[in-house]
mmCIF file of C-alpha atoms in Angstrom:
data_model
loop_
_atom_site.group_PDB
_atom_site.id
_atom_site.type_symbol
_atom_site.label_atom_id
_atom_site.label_comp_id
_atom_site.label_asym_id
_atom_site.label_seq_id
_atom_site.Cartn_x
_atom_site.Cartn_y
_atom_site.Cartn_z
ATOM 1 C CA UNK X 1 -15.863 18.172 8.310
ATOM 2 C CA UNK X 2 -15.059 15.053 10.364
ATOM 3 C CA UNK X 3 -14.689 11.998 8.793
ATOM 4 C CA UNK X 4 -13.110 9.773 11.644
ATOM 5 C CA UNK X 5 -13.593 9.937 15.211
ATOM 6 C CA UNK X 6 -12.228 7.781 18.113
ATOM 7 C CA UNK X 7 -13.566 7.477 21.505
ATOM 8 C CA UNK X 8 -12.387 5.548 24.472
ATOM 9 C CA UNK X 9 -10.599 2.940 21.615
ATOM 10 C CA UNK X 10 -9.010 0.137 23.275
ATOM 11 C CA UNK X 11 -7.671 -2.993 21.765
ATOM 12 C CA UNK X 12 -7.307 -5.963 23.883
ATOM 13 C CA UNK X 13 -5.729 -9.564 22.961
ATOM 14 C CA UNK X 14 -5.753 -13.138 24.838
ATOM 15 C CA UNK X 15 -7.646 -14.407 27.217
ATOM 16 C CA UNK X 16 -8.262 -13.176 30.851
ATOM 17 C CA UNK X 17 -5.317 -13.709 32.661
ATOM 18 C CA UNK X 18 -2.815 -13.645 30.068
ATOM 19 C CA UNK X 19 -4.416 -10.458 28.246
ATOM 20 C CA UNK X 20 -1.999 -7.629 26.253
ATOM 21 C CA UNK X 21 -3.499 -4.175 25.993
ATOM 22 C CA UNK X 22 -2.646 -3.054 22.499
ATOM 23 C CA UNK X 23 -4.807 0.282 22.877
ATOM 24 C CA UNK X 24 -5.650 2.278 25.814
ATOM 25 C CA UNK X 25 -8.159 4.636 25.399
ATOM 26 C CA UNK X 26 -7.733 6.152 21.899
ATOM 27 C CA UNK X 27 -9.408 9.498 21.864
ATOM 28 C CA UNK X 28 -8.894 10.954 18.117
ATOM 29 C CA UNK X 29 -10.083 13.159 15.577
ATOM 30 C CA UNK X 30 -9.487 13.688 12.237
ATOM 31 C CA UNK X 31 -11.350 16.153 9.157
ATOM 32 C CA UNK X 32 -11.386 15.570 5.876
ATOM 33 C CA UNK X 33 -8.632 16.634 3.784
ATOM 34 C CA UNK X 34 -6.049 16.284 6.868
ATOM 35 C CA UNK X 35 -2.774 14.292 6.202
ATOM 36 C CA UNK X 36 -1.717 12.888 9.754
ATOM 37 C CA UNK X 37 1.008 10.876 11.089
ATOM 38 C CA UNK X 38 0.513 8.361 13.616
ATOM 39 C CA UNK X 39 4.217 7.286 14.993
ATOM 40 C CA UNK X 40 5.787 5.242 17.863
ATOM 41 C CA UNK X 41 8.127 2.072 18.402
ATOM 42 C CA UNK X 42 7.609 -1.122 17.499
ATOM 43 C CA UNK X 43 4.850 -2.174 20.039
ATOM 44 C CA UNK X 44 3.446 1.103 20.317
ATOM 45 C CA UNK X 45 -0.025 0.098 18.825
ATOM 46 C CA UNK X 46 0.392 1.884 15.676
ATOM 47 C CA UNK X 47 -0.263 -1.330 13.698
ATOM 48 C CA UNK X 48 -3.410 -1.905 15.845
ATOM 49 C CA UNK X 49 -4.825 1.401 15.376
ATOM 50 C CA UNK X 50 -4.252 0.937 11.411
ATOM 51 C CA UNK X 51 -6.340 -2.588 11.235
ATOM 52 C CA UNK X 52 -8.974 -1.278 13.072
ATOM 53 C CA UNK X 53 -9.376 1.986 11.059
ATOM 54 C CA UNK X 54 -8.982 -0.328 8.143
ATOM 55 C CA UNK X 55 -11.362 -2.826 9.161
ATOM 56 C CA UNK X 56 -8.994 -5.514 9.392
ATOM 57 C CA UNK X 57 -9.554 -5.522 12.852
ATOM 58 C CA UNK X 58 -12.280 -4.593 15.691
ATOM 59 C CA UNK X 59 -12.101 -2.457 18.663
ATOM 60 C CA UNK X 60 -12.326 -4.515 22.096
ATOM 61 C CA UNK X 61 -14.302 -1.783 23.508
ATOM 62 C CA UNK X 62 -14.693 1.596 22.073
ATOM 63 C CA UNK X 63 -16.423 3.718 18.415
ATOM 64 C CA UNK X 64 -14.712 3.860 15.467
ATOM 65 C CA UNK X 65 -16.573 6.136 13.216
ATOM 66 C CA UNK X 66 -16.046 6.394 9.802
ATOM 67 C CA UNK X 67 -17.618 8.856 7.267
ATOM 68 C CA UNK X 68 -20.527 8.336 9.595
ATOM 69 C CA UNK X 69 -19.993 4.482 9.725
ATOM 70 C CA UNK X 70 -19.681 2.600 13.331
ATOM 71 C CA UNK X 71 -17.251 0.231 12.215
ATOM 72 C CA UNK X 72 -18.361 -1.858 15.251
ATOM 73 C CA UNK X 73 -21.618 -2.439 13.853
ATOM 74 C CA UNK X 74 -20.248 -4.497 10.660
ATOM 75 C CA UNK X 75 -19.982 -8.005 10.124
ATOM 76 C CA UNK X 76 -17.266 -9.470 8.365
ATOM 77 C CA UNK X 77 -18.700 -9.234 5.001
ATOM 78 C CA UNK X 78 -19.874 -5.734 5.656
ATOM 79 C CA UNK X 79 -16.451 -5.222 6.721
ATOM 80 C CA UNK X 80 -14.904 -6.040 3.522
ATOM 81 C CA UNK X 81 -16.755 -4.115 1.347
ATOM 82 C CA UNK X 82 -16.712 -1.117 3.519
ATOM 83 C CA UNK X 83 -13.206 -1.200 3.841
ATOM 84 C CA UNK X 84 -12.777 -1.764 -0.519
ATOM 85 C CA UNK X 85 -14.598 1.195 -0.790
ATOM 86 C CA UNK X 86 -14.270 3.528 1.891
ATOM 87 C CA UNK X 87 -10.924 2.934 2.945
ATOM 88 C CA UNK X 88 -7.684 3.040 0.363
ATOM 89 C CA UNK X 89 -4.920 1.314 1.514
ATOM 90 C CA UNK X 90 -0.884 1.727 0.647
ATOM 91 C CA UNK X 91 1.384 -0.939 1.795
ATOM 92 C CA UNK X 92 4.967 -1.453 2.440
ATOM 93 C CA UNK X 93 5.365 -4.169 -0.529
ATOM 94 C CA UNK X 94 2.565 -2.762 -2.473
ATOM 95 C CA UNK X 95 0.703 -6.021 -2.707
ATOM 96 C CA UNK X 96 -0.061 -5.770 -6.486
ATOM 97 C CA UNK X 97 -1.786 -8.773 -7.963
ATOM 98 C CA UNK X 98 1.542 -10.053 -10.565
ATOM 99 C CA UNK X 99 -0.346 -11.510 -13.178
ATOM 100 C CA UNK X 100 -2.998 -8.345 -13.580
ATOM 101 C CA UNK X 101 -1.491 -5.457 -15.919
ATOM 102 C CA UNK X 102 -0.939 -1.927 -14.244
ATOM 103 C CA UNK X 103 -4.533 -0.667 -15.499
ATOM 104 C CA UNK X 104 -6.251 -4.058 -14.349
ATOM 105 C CA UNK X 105 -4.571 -3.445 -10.749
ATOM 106 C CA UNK X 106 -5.779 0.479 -10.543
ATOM 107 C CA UNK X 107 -9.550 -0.669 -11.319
ATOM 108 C CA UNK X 108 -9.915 -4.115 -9.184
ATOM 109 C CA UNK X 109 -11.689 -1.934 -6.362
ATOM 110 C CA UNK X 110 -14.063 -1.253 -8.952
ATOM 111 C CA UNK X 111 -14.212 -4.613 -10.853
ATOM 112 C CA UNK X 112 -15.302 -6.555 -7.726
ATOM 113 C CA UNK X 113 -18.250 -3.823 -7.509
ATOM 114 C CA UNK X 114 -18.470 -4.484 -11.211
ATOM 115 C CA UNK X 115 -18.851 -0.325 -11.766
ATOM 116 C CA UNK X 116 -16.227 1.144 -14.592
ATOM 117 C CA UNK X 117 -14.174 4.125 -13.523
ATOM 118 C CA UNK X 118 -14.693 7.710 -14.372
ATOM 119 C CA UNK X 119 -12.685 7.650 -17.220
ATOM 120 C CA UNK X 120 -11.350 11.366 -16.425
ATOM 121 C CA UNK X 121 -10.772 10.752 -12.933
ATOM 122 C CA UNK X 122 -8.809 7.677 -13.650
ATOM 123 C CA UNK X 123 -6.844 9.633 -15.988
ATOM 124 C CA UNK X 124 -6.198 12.552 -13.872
ATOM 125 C CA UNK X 125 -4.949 10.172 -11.346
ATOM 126 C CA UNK X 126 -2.722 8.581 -13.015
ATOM 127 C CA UNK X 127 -1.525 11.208 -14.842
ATOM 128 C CA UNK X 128 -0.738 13.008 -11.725
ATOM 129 C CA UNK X 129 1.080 10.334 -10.294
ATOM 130 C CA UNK X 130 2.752 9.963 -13.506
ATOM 131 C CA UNK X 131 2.374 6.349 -14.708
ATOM 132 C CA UNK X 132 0.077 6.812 -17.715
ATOM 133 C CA UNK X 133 2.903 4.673 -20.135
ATOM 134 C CA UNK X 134 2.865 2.230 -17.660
ATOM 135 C CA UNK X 135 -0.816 1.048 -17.764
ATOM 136 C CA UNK X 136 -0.476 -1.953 -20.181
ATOM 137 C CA UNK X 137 2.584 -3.200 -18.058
ATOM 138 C CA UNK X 138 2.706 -5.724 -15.528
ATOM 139 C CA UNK X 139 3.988 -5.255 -12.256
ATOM 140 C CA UNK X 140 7.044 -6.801 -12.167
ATOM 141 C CA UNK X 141 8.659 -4.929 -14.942
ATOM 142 C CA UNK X 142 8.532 -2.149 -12.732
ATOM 143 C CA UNK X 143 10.704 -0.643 -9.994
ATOM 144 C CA UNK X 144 9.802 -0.238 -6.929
ATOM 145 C CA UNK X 145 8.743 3.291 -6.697
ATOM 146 C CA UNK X 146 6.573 2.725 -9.543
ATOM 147 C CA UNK X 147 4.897 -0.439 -8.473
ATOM 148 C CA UNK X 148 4.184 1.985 -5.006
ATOM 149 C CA UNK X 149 2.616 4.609 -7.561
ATOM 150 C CA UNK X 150 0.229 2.088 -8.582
ATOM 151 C CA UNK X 151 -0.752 1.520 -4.863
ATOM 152 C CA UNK X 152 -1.312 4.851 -4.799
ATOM 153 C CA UNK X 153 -3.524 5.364 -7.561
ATOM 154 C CA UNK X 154 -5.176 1.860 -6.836
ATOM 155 C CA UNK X 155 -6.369 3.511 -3.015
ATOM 156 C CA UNK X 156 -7.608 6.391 -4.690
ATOM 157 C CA UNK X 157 -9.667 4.978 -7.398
ATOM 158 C CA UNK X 158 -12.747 4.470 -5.429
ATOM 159 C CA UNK X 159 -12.396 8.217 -3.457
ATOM 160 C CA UNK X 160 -12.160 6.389 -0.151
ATOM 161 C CA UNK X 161 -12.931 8.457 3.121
ATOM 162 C CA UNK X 162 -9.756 7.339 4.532
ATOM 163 C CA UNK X 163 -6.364 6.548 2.890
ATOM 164 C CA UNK X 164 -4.047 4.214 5.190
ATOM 165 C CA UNK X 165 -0.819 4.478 4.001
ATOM 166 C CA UNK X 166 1.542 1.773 6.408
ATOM 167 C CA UNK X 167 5.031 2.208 5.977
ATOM 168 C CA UNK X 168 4.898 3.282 1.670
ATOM 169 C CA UNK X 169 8.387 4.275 2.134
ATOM 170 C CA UNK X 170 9.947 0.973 4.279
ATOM 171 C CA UNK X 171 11.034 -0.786 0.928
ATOM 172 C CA UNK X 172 12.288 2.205 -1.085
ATOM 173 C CA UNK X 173 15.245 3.978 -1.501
ATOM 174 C CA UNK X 174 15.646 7.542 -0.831
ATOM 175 C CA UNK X 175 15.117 9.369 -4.131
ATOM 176 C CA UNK X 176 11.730 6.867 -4.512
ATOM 177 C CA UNK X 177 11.192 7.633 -1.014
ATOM 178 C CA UNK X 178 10.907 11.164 -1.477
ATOM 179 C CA UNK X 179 8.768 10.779 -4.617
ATOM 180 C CA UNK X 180 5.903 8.891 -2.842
ATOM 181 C CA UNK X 181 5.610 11.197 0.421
ATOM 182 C CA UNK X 182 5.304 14.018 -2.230
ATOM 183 C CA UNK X 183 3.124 11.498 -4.329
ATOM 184 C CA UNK X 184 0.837 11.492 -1.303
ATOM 185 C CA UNK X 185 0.645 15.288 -0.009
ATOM 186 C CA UNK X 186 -0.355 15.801 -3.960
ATOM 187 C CA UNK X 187 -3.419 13.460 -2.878
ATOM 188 C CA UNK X 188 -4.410 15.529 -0.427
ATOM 189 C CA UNK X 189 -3.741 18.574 -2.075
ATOM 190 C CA UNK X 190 -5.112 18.117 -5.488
ATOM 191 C CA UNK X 191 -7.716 15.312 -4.359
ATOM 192 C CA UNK X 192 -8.416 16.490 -0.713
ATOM 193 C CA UNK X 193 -7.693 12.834 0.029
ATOM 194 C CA UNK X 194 -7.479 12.467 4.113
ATOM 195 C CA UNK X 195 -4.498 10.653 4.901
ATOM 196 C CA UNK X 196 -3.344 8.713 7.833
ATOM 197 C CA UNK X 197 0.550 7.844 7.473
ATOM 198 C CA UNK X 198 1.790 4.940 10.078
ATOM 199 C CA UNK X 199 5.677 5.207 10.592
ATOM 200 C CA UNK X 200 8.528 5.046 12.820
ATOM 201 C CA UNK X 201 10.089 7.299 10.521
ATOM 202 C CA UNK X 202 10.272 10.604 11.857
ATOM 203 C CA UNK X 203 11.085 12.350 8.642
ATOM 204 C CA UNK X 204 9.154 11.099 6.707
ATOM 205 C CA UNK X 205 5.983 11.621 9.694
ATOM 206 C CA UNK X 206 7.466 15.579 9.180
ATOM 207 C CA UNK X 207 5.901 15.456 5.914
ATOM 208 C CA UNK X 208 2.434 15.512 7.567
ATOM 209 C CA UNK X 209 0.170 18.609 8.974
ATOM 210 C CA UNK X 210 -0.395 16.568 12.004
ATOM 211 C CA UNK X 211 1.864 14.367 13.856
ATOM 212 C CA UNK X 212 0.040 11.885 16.585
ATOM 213 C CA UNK X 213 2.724 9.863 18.765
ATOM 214 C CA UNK X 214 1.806 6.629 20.311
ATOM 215 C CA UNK X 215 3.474 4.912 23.443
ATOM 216 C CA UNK X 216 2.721 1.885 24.904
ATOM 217 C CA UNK X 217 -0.880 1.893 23.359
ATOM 218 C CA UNK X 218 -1.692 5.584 24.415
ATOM 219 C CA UNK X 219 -1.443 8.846 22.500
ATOM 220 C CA UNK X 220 1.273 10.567 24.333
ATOM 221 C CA UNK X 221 1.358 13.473 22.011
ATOM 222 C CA UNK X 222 -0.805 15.045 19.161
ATOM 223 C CA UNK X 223 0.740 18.110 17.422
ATOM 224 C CA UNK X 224 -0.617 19.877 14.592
ATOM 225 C CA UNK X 225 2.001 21.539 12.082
ATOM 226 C CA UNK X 226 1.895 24.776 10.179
ATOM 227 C CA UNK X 227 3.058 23.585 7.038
ATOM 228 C CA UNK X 228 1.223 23.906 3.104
ATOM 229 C CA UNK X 229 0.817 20.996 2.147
#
């Protein structure tokens, strides 16, 4: 089943004149339970293409569809609650809230909708990516990989459509590094979590079914892998 499609996506900043095309012409596809790689250079457009899947951004001309959402059609507010529960998101620094234990982290998709969790979903999650005695702990008594498994199970906790996962790996070391990109194929495994990975990193983009390169704004290459995930 598809549950994002791109057609004729092009991102376009400044004013006429002194405009820079960011996109040109994004054509893309993706089904549920895929985990794909978008890569490409600094300035390739990768970024773009992530805050306008995530909402954080709009399409200059273009449809974004989304689990049968045209993210054109939403206003800002729309926007943002679309994107807390429809779209997970995994940074490079994690962006955990420091003064909200582990637990309270995880759920604050749900608190702002005011809904409690599934308790056995929440505990499957986090049991699975192994930070069940660090619930009652706040972030910063963690390391690094850890605080990124809380990300992780914070994205998932609302069974978005799409998980956005920009550069999980940029701040860690190898050994956590290797932990989180297996972290993350367990999503999609065990979860059938779709997952769209931005890097420059080409091993770590190897990890993925699908590879997608961008250059200069345009998807120069779009190669699907036979791997198990």
């Amino acid at each position: 089943m598809e549950i994002l499609k791109c057609e004729g996506v092009c991102k376009i900043y400044g004013s006429p004149g002194n405009e820079v095309t960011a996109l040109r012409d994004i054509d893309l596809s993706v089904d549920a339970g895929e985990f794909v790689a978008v890569m490409g250079a600094s300035g390739s457009g990768k970024s773009t293409l992530l805050h306008i899947l995530g909402t954080v951004d709009k399409a200059t001309k273009g449809t974004v569809m989304v689990d049968g959402t045209n993210l054109s059609s939403l206003n800002p507010t729309q926007a943002a609650i679309f994107r807390r529960r429809k779209v997970g998101l995994v940074y490079q620094f994690y962006n955990l809230i420091p003064t909200l234990t582990v637990r309270e982290n995880i759920l604050m998709p749900l608190t702002l909708d005011k809904k409690k969790p599934n308790k056995e979903y929440f505990e499957e999650i986090v049991g699975s990516l192994g930070i069940t005695d660090k619930l009652d702990t706040l972030p910063g008594r963690l390391s690094g990989g850890q605080q990124q498994r809380a990300a992780i199970a914070r994205s998932l906790i609302y069974r978005p459509a799409l998980l956005l996962a920009d550069e999980p790996t940029g701040n860690l070391d190898q050994k956590n590094s290797r932990e989180i990109l297996d972290l993350l194929k367990l999503s999609c495994r065990s979860f059938r979590q779709t997952i769209i990975l931005i890097t420059h990193d080409e091993k770590a983009a190897l990890e993925a079914e699908r590879i997608i390169t961008l250059e200069d704004g345009r998807i120069i290459s779009d190669e699907k892998r036979r791997q198990s995930l």
